């Protein structure tokens, strides 16, 4: 039976208290005070929808063979490329097979994530694919002092769809598709354009979601009371409750919309909330998940015993626990490029990315794939045709070796105020991987004052450079120092 | 069987421009300034020079490519001129080319000249090098700078020897204080103000744990040398010859960066200096080397280099530094006698030759207030690149009979 075979999540580490936004921007638009509670997750300056999707995808693939994937579906409304398969970047970061797979982007709609899940489930049910990874992610920039700025958070989630060792059986789906435009983002625009909230609440969320869920119940013959959790995104707190009341969902069975701890992660949100629900679910629980946007998708699942056998993962719960306050509103504004700060002449250099090199070295640059010498067993990165071990020096006698999932230890590091950085000092260092291999990486998600030689690191796929002149976004891996006991 | 370079080549003339922020001069003027002094010192005609080697590093922002800038600026008589670039060893590479050319017998008299015009880029520090590191490297290498690259060495050195960072910082501060004291005595130096350890320690941070005074000056300048065989030198009437005792180069092959290394020393310097001592016939460098000009691009570089030159024992350089062993009148081996990169300045392509210039002045007793008593061997050292991936040159020159 088709269903979810694994799941993972990623919420970026920075949290911006909404009170900080209010303190800085309420002078301009006092209405934002109405939703000043809680905090929103904010992507670091070097993160975007693709990098967060990669983080969620790795989390989801814990204990699963990435080479076994037949397809990767990436859902987002904030993809860096209008013409270049964004799912292809995620797939390369996962070091997926290239031959015999079919990857796709699902875009332009808040429910693209649930639509991607339905497509994946359909293809697995049809038997045309065995393992399809669905990753949804959004990192929406918002104008300052807007309700969108208050509501939106950044995050990603991923689910693996398959028919072996299923942890949540797929019970079916139902969709409504209609051109209800509560907000939109035109092709050349940076920000969302929203319509009156009262209309969006009453005729949008408040009407479309209940209709879709009722439609599913009518189609399947199931009852709302059958479900342990009903999961639907709606960042209007009152409307979220009103939907539950209208459908007869008991209070504790309506999945929390995460407004207080994370904000609405857009395309990712139905999946983020679903993963959060799965993390707490017990075998036998039935879950109903809805994705809203120009209509509504509804999917139903039943959790199986296999959920107990899953390998530990960070998930939504773990990444929510890994948090640090972003207390500086200007920093948030700079991270999202809402304000202009001077990088200096040193920061002007903007060489184009050699696409021939990127093609030739795609495994290295996107997958962090090095080699292991077949003769002496030394893992190495970067790759030169001659083995780096001075006692070996054999030539071209290598096999691929993945570093992306390896822990490492810091050998030397610095925090550099001279290096042009959006978030100075630029922290970087030389790290040695467990099992062998070492190289120098930029560090991210860290505080220079907490870093020590010998500290553990984990690798994270990040945006390396944004070439605004040509519209190109480049990616590479960075090291994330692991402070024992979390950030202080 | 190779016999090395010892005493096969003599330096008959040297010149060095004023180093500093030469806002009103370009590389052409700087080269002519050092070359004029050098030619006068050698007492020969320009037409006596048969071949030249020209060192510059950041050709992208300075002189441009090829050796034509040297040939054109000096109006050399249509002789062979070769441009060399090997990071911070570029000046020493130019010297090496000229010395080897004479030693081979291919030419009688050769010129080595280095220049760098750094203060035309509009910002402090060395020129940004992301576009000069190759199309693949620029897609993945960490966003590092020269100070950051070397700053890392302090963290791993401190960890390796269990030294508290504040203690290491104090020793690093003394390295800079000593060089400032020497630079103050040098009219051609870029930075001529003495500083205190407290000033160094309280300076703004550039790259943890390096502060502003842990970093050398970024300067414009040129230096050059004219070399020939000892026999020709004598025939030209030269006395008290200064000869080349050793010239060694060692480059990283990726071991530090990608295989095995504690981040506590320079593999290349360790090897190049050992080879140089062998070539020069020096058995006990701590006792025999009279003076040194090393690549103190950053205070930590100089400190660690003392161990790789086999002057200080491993882990003991901070103690030697604090004991004043490297001070001008400390009774040990004076280091950075002319102020070093720290205060004389660091126009990259000129630096190796500038170091040799001071050794040459000292050996001839022409070093003014800085003059040391009866020096025999002077060692120069360049380290281009970064602790984890670098080009190292070591040269030793000395009195012909030493």
PDB file of N, CA and C in Angstrom, chain A residues 345-346 349 351-354 357 361 364-365 378 381-382 388-390 393 411-420 428-430 438-442 448 453 464-465 476, chain B residues 122-126 128 130-131 135-136 138-145 147-149 151-153 155-156 159 205-208 253-261 388:
ATOM      1  N   UNK A 345      34.309  48.011  -1.468  1.00  0.00           N
ATOM      2  CA  UNK A 345      34.824  47.694  -2.808  1.00  0.00           C
ATOM      3  C   UNK A 345      35.258  46.231  -2.877  1.00  0.00           C
ATOM      4  N   UNK A 346      35.783  45.734  -1.744  1.00  0.00           N
ATOM      5  CA  UNK A 346      36.211  44.336  -1.693  1.00  0.00           C
ATOM      6  C   UNK A 346      35.071  43.377  -2.019  1.00  0.00           C
ATOM      7  N   UNK A 349      33.554  42.184  -6.269  1.00  0.00           N
ATOM      8  CA  UNK A 349      33.962  41.144  -7.226  1.00  0.00           C
ATOM      9  C   UNK A 349      32.779  40.224  -7.520  1.00  0.00           C
ATOM     10  N   UNK A 351      32.543  37.458 -10.287  1.00  0.00           N
ATOM     11  CA  UNK A 351      32.831  36.668 -11.490  1.00  0.00           C
ATOM     12  C   UNK A 351      31.626  35.797 -11.842  1.00  0.00           C
ATOM     13  N   UNK A 352      31.403  35.549 -13.119  1.00  0.00           N
ATOM     14  CA  UNK A 352      30.286  34.674 -13.463  1.00  0.00           C
ATOM     15  C   UNK A 352      30.645  33.233 -13.086  1.00  0.00           C
ATOM     16  N   UNK A 353      29.624  32.415 -12.962  1.00  0.00           N
ATOM     17  CA  UNK A 353      29.857  31.011 -12.649  1.00  0.00           C
ATOM     18  C   UNK A 353      30.105  30.267 -13.949  1.00  0.00           C
ATOM     19  N   UNK A 354      31.210  29.559 -13.991  1.00  0.00           N
ATOM     20  CA  UNK A 354      31.496  28.782 -15.200  1.00  0.00           C
ATOM     21  C   UNK A 354      30.569  27.575 -15.226  1.00  0.00           C
ATOM     22  N   UNK A 357      32.365  24.295 -15.782  1.00  0.00           N
ATOM     23  CA  UNK A 357      32.987  23.754 -14.563  1.00  0.00           C
ATOM     24  C   UNK A 357      31.905  23.166 -13.654  1.00  0.00           C
ATOM     25  N   UNK A 361      31.967  19.385 -12.474  1.00  0.00           N
ATOM     26  CA  UNK A 361      32.221  19.157 -11.052  1.00  0.00           C
ATOM     27  C   UNK A 361      30.930  19.185 -10.240  1.00  0.00           C
ATOM     28  N   UNK A 364      30.881  17.247  -6.963  1.00  0.00           N
ATOM     29  CA  UNK A 364      31.710  17.886  -5.945  1.00  0.00           C
ATOM     30  C   UNK A 364      31.038  19.136  -5.402  1.00  0.00           C
ATOM     31  N   UNK A 365      30.545  19.990  -6.305  1.00  0.00           N
ATOM     32  CA  UNK A 365      30.069  21.308  -5.903  1.00  0.00           C
ATOM     33  C   UNK A 365      28.678  21.268  -5.278  1.00  0.00           C
ATOM     34  N   UNK A 378      42.168   6.375   1.574  1.00  0.00           N
ATOM     35  CA  UNK A 378      42.064   7.738   2.093  1.00  0.00           C
ATOM     36  C   UNK A 378      40.913   8.499   1.435  1.00  0.00           C
ATOM     37  N   UNK A 381      38.978  15.379  -0.347  1.00  0.00           N
ATOM     38  CA  UNK A 381      38.228  16.478  -0.949  1.00  0.00           C
ATOM     39  C   UNK A 381      39.073  17.727  -0.797  1.00  0.00           C
ATOM     40  N   UNK A 382      39.275  18.532  -1.829  1.00  0.00           N
ATOM     41  CA  UNK A 382      38.798  18.335  -3.183  1.00  0.00           C
ATOM     42  C   UNK A 382      39.560  17.213  -3.890  1.00  0.00           C
ATOM     43  N   UNK A 388      46.167  12.042  -2.362  1.00  0.00           N
ATOM     44  CA  UNK A 388      46.841  13.047  -1.527  1.00  0.00           C
ATOM     45  C   UNK A 388      47.793  12.406  -0.507  1.00  0.00           C
ATOM     46  N   UNK A 389      47.590  11.142  -0.229  1.00  0.00           N
ATOM     47  CA  UNK A 389      48.437  10.452   0.756  1.00  0.00           C
ATOM     48  C   UNK A 389      49.859  10.312   0.202  1.00  0.00           C
ATOM     49  N   UNK A 390      50.841  10.954   0.856  1.00  0.00           N
ATOM     50  CA  UNK A 390      52.215  10.919   0.321  1.00  0.00           C
ATOM     51  C   UNK A 390      52.797   9.507   0.265  1.00  0.00           C
ATOM     52  N   UNK A 393      50.027   8.171  -3.430  1.00  0.00           N
ATOM     53  CA  UNK A 393      50.162   8.909  -4.692  1.00  0.00           C
ATOM     54  C   UNK A 393      49.719   8.109  -5.914  1.00  0.00           C
ATOM     55  N   UNK A 411      39.735  21.984  13.181  1.00  0.00           N
ATOM     56  CA  UNK A 411      41.183  21.973  13.409  1.00  0.00           C
ATOM     57  C   UNK A 411      41.726  23.377  13.629  1.00  0.00           C
ATOM     58  N   UNK A 412      41.170  24.334  12.895  1.00  0.00           N
ATOM     59  CA  UNK A 412      41.574  25.728  13.039  1.00  0.00           C
ATOM     60  C   UNK A 412      40.439  26.588  12.491  1.00  0.00           C
ATOM     61  N   UNK A 413      40.334  27.807  12.984  1.00  0.00           N
ATOM     62  CA  UNK A 413      39.203  28.636  12.559  1.00  0.00           C
ATOM     63  C   UNK A 413      39.531  30.095  12.781  1.00  0.00           C
ATOM     64  N   UNK A 414      38.716  30.954  12.230  1.00  0.00           N
ATOM     65  CA  UNK A 414      38.807  32.381  12.507  1.00  0.00           C
ATOM     66  C   UNK A 414      37.457  33.035  12.275  1.00  0.00           C
ATOM     67  N   UNK A 415      37.345  34.265  12.726  1.00  0.00           N
ATOM     68  CA  UNK A 415      36.200  35.117  12.399  1.00  0.00           C
ATOM     69  C   UNK A 415      36.789  36.358  11.768  1.00  0.00           C
ATOM     70  N   UNK A 416      36.513  36.571  10.499  1.00  0.00           N
ATOM     71  CA  UNK A 416      37.258  37.498   9.663  1.00  0.00           C
ATOM     72  C   UNK A 416      36.419  38.744   9.380  1.00  0.00           C
ATOM     73  N   UNK A 417      36.899  39.902   9.860  1.00  0.00           N
ATOM     74  CA  UNK A 417      36.169  41.155   9.636  1.00  0.00           C
ATOM     75  C   UNK A 417      36.505  41.782   8.284  1.00  0.00           C
ATOM     76  N   UNK A 418      37.561  41.297   7.652  1.00  0.00           N
ATOM     77  CA  UNK A 418      37.973  41.894   6.374  1.00  0.00           C
ATOM     78  C   UNK A 418      37.175  41.298   5.218  1.00  0.00           C
ATOM     79  N   UNK A 419      36.863  40.030   5.345  1.00  0.00           N
ATOM     80  CA  UNK A 419      36.164  39.328   4.279  1.00  0.00           C
ATOM     81  C   UNK A 419      34.760  39.900   4.103  1.00  0.00           C
ATOM     82  N   UNK A 420      34.366  40.251   2.884  1.00  0.00           N
ATOM     83  CA  UNK A 420      33.029  40.809   2.715  1.00  0.00           C
ATOM     84  C   UNK A 420      31.957  39.782   3.079  1.00  0.00           C
ATOM     85  N   UNK A 428      35.170  30.870   9.293  1.00  0.00           N
ATOM     86  CA  UNK A 428      35.528  29.707   8.483  1.00  0.00           C
ATOM     87  C   UNK A 428      36.677  28.969   9.139  1.00  0.00           C
ATOM     88  N   UNK A 429      36.954  27.794   8.644  1.00  0.00           N
ATOM     89  CA  UNK A 429      38.039  27.036   9.250  1.00  0.00           C
ATOM     90  C   UNK A 429      38.297  25.738   8.518  1.00  0.00           C
ATOM     91  N   UNK A 430      39.337  25.078   8.976  1.00  0.00           N
ATOM     92  CA  UNK A 430      39.699  23.772   8.420  1.00  0.00           C
ATOM     93  C   UNK A 430      39.084  22.715   9.328  1.00  0.00           C
ATOM     94  N   UNK A 438      39.656  16.026   4.891  1.00  0.00           N
ATOM     95  CA  UNK A 438      39.576  17.328   5.552  1.00  0.00           C
ATOM     96  C   UNK A 438      39.582  18.394   4.481  1.00  0.00           C
ATOM     97  N   UNK A 439      39.020  19.524   4.800  1.00  0.00           N
ATOM     98  CA  UNK A 439      39.201  20.681   3.946  1.00  0.00           C
ATOM     99  C   UNK A 439      38.676  21.916   4.659  1.00  0.00           C
ATOM    100  N   UNK A 440      38.793  23.051   3.999  1.00  0.00           N
ATOM    101  CA  UNK A 440      38.366  24.297   4.625  1.00  0.00           C
ATOM    102  C   UNK A 440      36.971  24.671   4.137  1.00  0.00           C
ATOM    103  N   UNK A 441      36.149  25.097   5.058  1.00  0.00           N
ATOM    104  CA  UNK A 441      34.787  25.497   4.723  1.00  0.00           C
ATOM    105  C   UNK A 441      34.428  26.799   5.415  1.00  0.00           C
ATOM    106  N   UNK A 442      33.509  27.531   4.817  1.00  0.00           N
ATOM    107  CA  UNK A 442      32.837  28.587   5.547  1.00  0.00           C
ATOM    108  C   UNK A 442      32.001  27.917   6.630  1.00  0.00           C
ATOM    109  N   UNK A 448      30.911  33.091  16.832  1.00  0.00           N
ATOM    110  CA  UNK A 448      32.371  32.974  16.922  1.00  0.00           C
ATOM    111  C   UNK A 448      32.839  32.715  18.359  1.00  0.00           C
ATOM    112  N   UNK A 453      38.634  24.907  18.889  1.00  0.00           N
ATOM    113  CA  UNK A 453      39.306  23.828  18.166  1.00  0.00           C
ATOM    114  C   UNK A 453      38.859  22.512  18.794  1.00  0.00           C
ATOM    115  N   UNK A 464      25.765  30.095  -1.720  1.00  0.00           N
ATOM    116  CA  UNK A 464      27.132  30.598  -1.592  1.00  0.00           C
ATOM    117  C   UNK A 464      27.240  32.011  -2.151  1.00  0.00           C
ATOM    118  N   UNK A 465      26.683  32.224  -3.319  1.00  0.00           N
ATOM    119  CA  UNK A 465      26.711  33.575  -3.856  1.00  0.00           C
ATOM    120  C   UNK A 465      25.465  33.825  -4.685  1.00  0.00           C
ATOM    121  N   UNK A 476      26.971  25.894  -2.175  1.00  0.00           N
ATOM    122  CA  UNK A 476      28.007  24.949  -1.751  1.00  0.00           C
ATOM    123  C   UNK A 476      27.693  24.567  -0.303  1.00  0.00           C
TER     124      UNK A 476
ATOM    125  N   UNK B 122      41.813  51.176  -4.081  1.00  0.00           N
ATOM    126  CA  UNK B 122      40.694  51.893  -3.466  1.00  0.00           C
ATOM    127  C   UNK B 122      40.221  51.352  -2.135  1.00  0.00           C
ATOM    128  N   UNK B 123      40.870  50.326  -1.601  1.00  0.00           N
ATOM    129  CA  UNK B 123      40.465  49.810  -0.297  1.00  0.00           C
ATOM    130  C   UNK B 123      41.672  49.205   0.407  1.00  0.00           C
ATOM    131  N   UNK B 124      41.543  49.054   1.714  1.00  0.00           N
ATOM    132  CA  UNK B 124      42.639  48.555   2.522  1.00  0.00           C
ATOM    133  C   UNK B 124      42.857  47.059   2.363  1.00  0.00           C
ATOM    134  N   UNK B 125      44.012  46.599   2.804  1.00  0.00           N
ATOM    135  CA  UNK B 125      44.321  45.170   2.697  1.00  0.00           C
ATOM    136  C   UNK B 125      44.778  44.809   1.303  1.00  0.00           C
ATOM    137  N   UNK B 126      45.062  43.531   1.118  1.00  0.00           N
ATOM    138  CA  UNK B 126      45.496  43.067  -0.201  1.00  0.00           C
ATOM    139  C   UNK B 126      44.315  43.065  -1.166  1.00  0.00           C
ATOM    140  N   UNK B 128      41.401  41.861  -3.402  1.00  0.00           N
ATOM    141  CA  UNK B 128      40.476  40.732  -3.306  1.00  0.00           C
ATOM    142  C   UNK B 128      40.914  39.703  -4.356  1.00  0.00           C
ATOM    143  N   UNK B 130      39.242  36.576  -5.214  1.00  0.00           N
ATOM    144  CA  UNK B 130      38.327  35.496  -5.608  1.00  0.00           C
ATOM    145  C   UNK B 130      38.376  35.231  -7.109  1.00  0.00           C
ATOM    146  N   UNK B 131      38.678  36.276  -7.888  1.00  0.00           N
ATOM    147  CA  UNK B 131      38.707  36.058  -9.331  1.00  0.00           C
ATOM    148  C   UNK B 131      40.070  35.562  -9.804  1.00  0.00           C
ATOM    149  N   UNK B 135      38.724  29.112 -11.868  1.00  0.00           N
ATOM    150  CA  UNK B 135      37.269  29.028 -12.059  1.00  0.00           C
ATOM    151  C   UNK B 135      36.608  27.976 -11.172  1.00  0.00           C
ATOM    152  N   UNK B 136      37.332  26.910 -10.840  1.00  0.00           N
ATOM    153  CA  UNK B 136      36.728  25.910  -9.955  1.00  0.00           C
ATOM    154  C   UNK B 136      36.788  26.375  -8.500  1.00  0.00           C
ATOM    155  N   UNK B 138      36.858  29.225  -7.218  1.00  0.00           N
ATOM    156  CA  UNK B 138      35.981  30.339  -6.856  1.00  0.00           C
ATOM    157  C   UNK B 138      34.540  29.875  -6.647  1.00  0.00           C
ATOM    158  N   UNK B 139      34.239  28.645  -6.999  1.00  0.00           N
ATOM    159  CA  UNK B 139      32.889  28.131  -6.792  1.00  0.00           C
ATOM    160  C   UNK B 139      32.724  27.404  -5.460  1.00  0.00           C
ATOM    161  N   UNK B 140      33.815  27.186  -4.746  1.00  0.00           N
ATOM    162  CA  UNK B 140      33.623  26.453  -3.499  1.00  0.00           C
ATOM    163  C   UNK B 140      34.503  26.891  -2.340  1.00  0.00           C
ATOM    164  N   UNK B 141      35.660  27.461  -2.628  1.00  0.00           N
ATOM    165  CA  UNK B 141      36.572  27.752  -1.521  1.00  0.00           C
ATOM    166  C   UNK B 141      35.955  28.750  -0.546  1.00  0.00           C
ATOM    167  N   UNK B 142      36.292  28.582   0.730  1.00  0.00           N
ATOM    168  CA  UNK B 142      35.752  29.460   1.766  1.00  0.00           C
ATOM    169  C   UNK B 142      36.085  30.913   1.425  1.00  0.00           C
ATOM    170  N   UNK B 143      35.268  31.766   1.938  1.00  0.00           N
ATOM    171  CA  UNK B 143      35.342  33.204   1.689  1.00  0.00           C
ATOM    172  C   UNK B 143      36.446  33.804   2.561  1.00  0.00           C
ATOM    173  N   UNK B 144      37.698  33.435   2.235  1.00  0.00           N
ATOM    174  CA  UNK B 144      38.764  33.813   3.165  1.00  0.00           C
ATOM    175  C   UNK B 144      39.638  34.936   2.627  1.00  0.00           C
ATOM    176  N   UNK B 145      40.349  35.543   3.566  1.00  0.00           N
ATOM    177  CA  UNK B 145      41.299  36.599   3.223  1.00  0.00           C
ATOM    178  C   UNK B 145      42.658  36.197   3.793  1.00  0.00           C
ATOM    179  N   UNK B 147      44.537  37.811   6.178  1.00  0.00           N
ATOM    180  CA  UNK B 147      44.582  37.791   7.645  1.00  0.00           C
ATOM    181  C   UNK B 147      43.807  36.622   8.245  1.00  0.00           C
ATOM    182  N   UNK B 148      42.656  36.307   7.660  1.00  0.00           N
ATOM    183  CA  UNK B 148      41.855  35.195   8.176  1.00  0.00           C
ATOM    184  C   UNK B 148      42.587  33.871   8.027  1.00  0.00           C
ATOM    185  N   UNK B 149      43.212  33.691   6.872  1.00  0.00           N
ATOM    186  CA  UNK B 149      43.934  32.448   6.597  1.00  0.00           C
ATOM    187  C   UNK B 149      45.020  32.205   7.631  1.00  0.00           C
ATOM    188  N   UNK B 151      45.235  33.865  10.622  1.00  0.00           N
ATOM    189  CA  UNK B 151      44.673  33.930  11.977  1.00  0.00           C
ATOM    190  C   UNK B 151      44.339  32.535  12.487  1.00  0.00           C
ATOM    191  N   UNK B 152      43.868  31.679  11.560  1.00  0.00           N
ATOM    192  CA  UNK B 152      43.497  30.318  11.946  1.00  0.00           C
ATOM    193  C   UNK B 152      44.664  29.582  12.589  1.00  0.00           C
ATOM    194  N   UNK B 153      45.879  29.899  12.104  1.00  0.00           N
ATOM    195  CA  UNK B 153      47.079  29.241  12.615  1.00  0.00           C
ATOM    196  C   UNK B 153      47.225  29.459  14.124  1.00  0.00           C
ATOM    197  N   UNK B 155      44.850  29.704  16.295  1.00  0.00           N
ATOM    198  CA  UNK B 155      43.921  28.857  17.063  1.00  0.00           C
ATOM    199  C   UNK B 155      44.445  27.430  17.165  1.00  0.00           C
ATOM    200  N   UNK B 156      45.000  26.915  16.064  1.00  0.00           N
ATOM    201  CA  UNK B 156      45.475  25.529  16.110  1.00  0.00           C
ATOM    202  C   UNK B 156      46.801  25.427  16.855  1.00  0.00           C
ATOM    203  N   UNK B 159      45.968  25.490  20.493  1.00  0.00           N
ATOM    204  CA  UNK B 159      45.352  24.221  20.893  1.00  0.00           C
ATOM    205  C   UNK B 159      46.406  23.123  21.000  1.00  0.00           C
ATOM    206  N   UNK B 205      40.006  44.326  16.131  1.00  0.00           N
ATOM    207  CA  UNK B 205      40.217  42.981  15.601  1.00  0.00           C
ATOM    208  C   UNK B 205      40.004  42.947  14.084  1.00  0.00           C
ATOM    209  N   UNK B 206      40.907  42.274  13.389  1.00  0.00           N
ATOM    210  CA  UNK B 206      40.769  42.105  11.933  1.00  0.00           C
ATOM    211  C   UNK B 206      40.216  40.714  11.643  1.00  0.00           C
ATOM    212  N   UNK B 207      40.897  39.706  12.178  1.00  0.00           N
ATOM    213  CA  UNK B 207      40.423  38.323  12.044  1.00  0.00           C
ATOM    214  C   UNK B 207      40.874  37.602  13.300  1.00  0.00           C
ATOM    215  N   UNK B 208      39.922  37.098  14.044  1.00  0.00           N
ATOM    216  CA  UNK B 208      40.237  36.482  15.336  1.00  0.00           C
ATOM    217  C   UNK B 208      41.355  35.464  15.202  1.00  0.00           C
ATOM    218  N   UNK B 253      51.666  20.393  -1.278  1.00  0.00           N
ATOM    219  CA  UNK B 253      51.073  19.526  -2.306  1.00  0.00           C
ATOM    220  C   UNK B 253      49.666  19.083  -1.912  1.00  0.00           C
ATOM    221  N   UNK B 254      49.120  19.719  -0.885  1.00  0.00           N
ATOM    222  CA  UNK B 254      47.756  19.389  -0.494  1.00  0.00           C
ATOM    223  C   UNK B 254      47.677  18.586   0.784  1.00  0.00           C
ATOM    224  N   UNK B 255      48.836  18.153   1.303  1.00  0.00           N
ATOM    225  CA  UNK B 255      48.846  17.342   2.524  1.00  0.00           C
ATOM    226  C   UNK B 255      48.175  18.070   3.681  1.00  0.00           C
ATOM    227  N   UNK B 256      48.588  19.336   3.879  1.00  0.00           N
ATOM    228  CA  UNK B 256      48.041  20.093   5.015  1.00  0.00           C
ATOM    229  C   UNK B 256      46.535  20.260   4.866  1.00  0.00           C
ATOM    230  N   UNK B 257      46.150  20.603   3.668  1.00  0.00           N
ATOM    231  CA  UNK B 257      44.766  20.987   3.382  1.00  0.00           C
ATOM    232  C   UNK B 257      43.833  19.779   3.336  1.00  0.00           C
ATOM    233  N   UNK B 258      44.369  18.655   2.911  1.00  0.00           N
ATOM    234  CA  UNK B 258      43.456  17.546   2.619  1.00  0.00           C
ATOM    235  C   UNK B 258      43.869  16.206   3.203  1.00  0.00           C
ATOM    236  N   UNK B 259      44.948  16.157   3.980  1.00  0.00           N
ATOM    237  CA  UNK B 259      45.342  14.829   4.470  1.00  0.00           C
ATOM    238  C   UNK B 259      45.668  14.793   5.961  1.00  0.00           C
ATOM    239  N   UNK B 260      46.763  15.403   6.359  1.00  0.00           N
ATOM    240  CA  UNK B 260      47.221  15.174   7.721  1.00  0.00           C
ATOM    241  C   UNK B 260      48.130  16.314   8.156  1.00  0.00           C
ATOM    242  N   UNK B 261      47.735  17.020   9.194  1.00  0.00           N
ATOM    243  CA  UNK B 261      48.514  18.182   9.657  1.00  0.00           C
ATOM    244  C   UNK B 261      47.824  18.729  10.891  1.00  0.00           C
ATOM    245  N   UNK B 388      47.861  26.554   5.230  1.00  0.00           N
ATOM    246  CA  UNK B 388      47.447  25.222   4.789  1.00  0.00           C
ATOM    247  C   UNK B 388      47.792  24.939   3.337  1.00  0.00           C
TER     248      UNK B 388
END
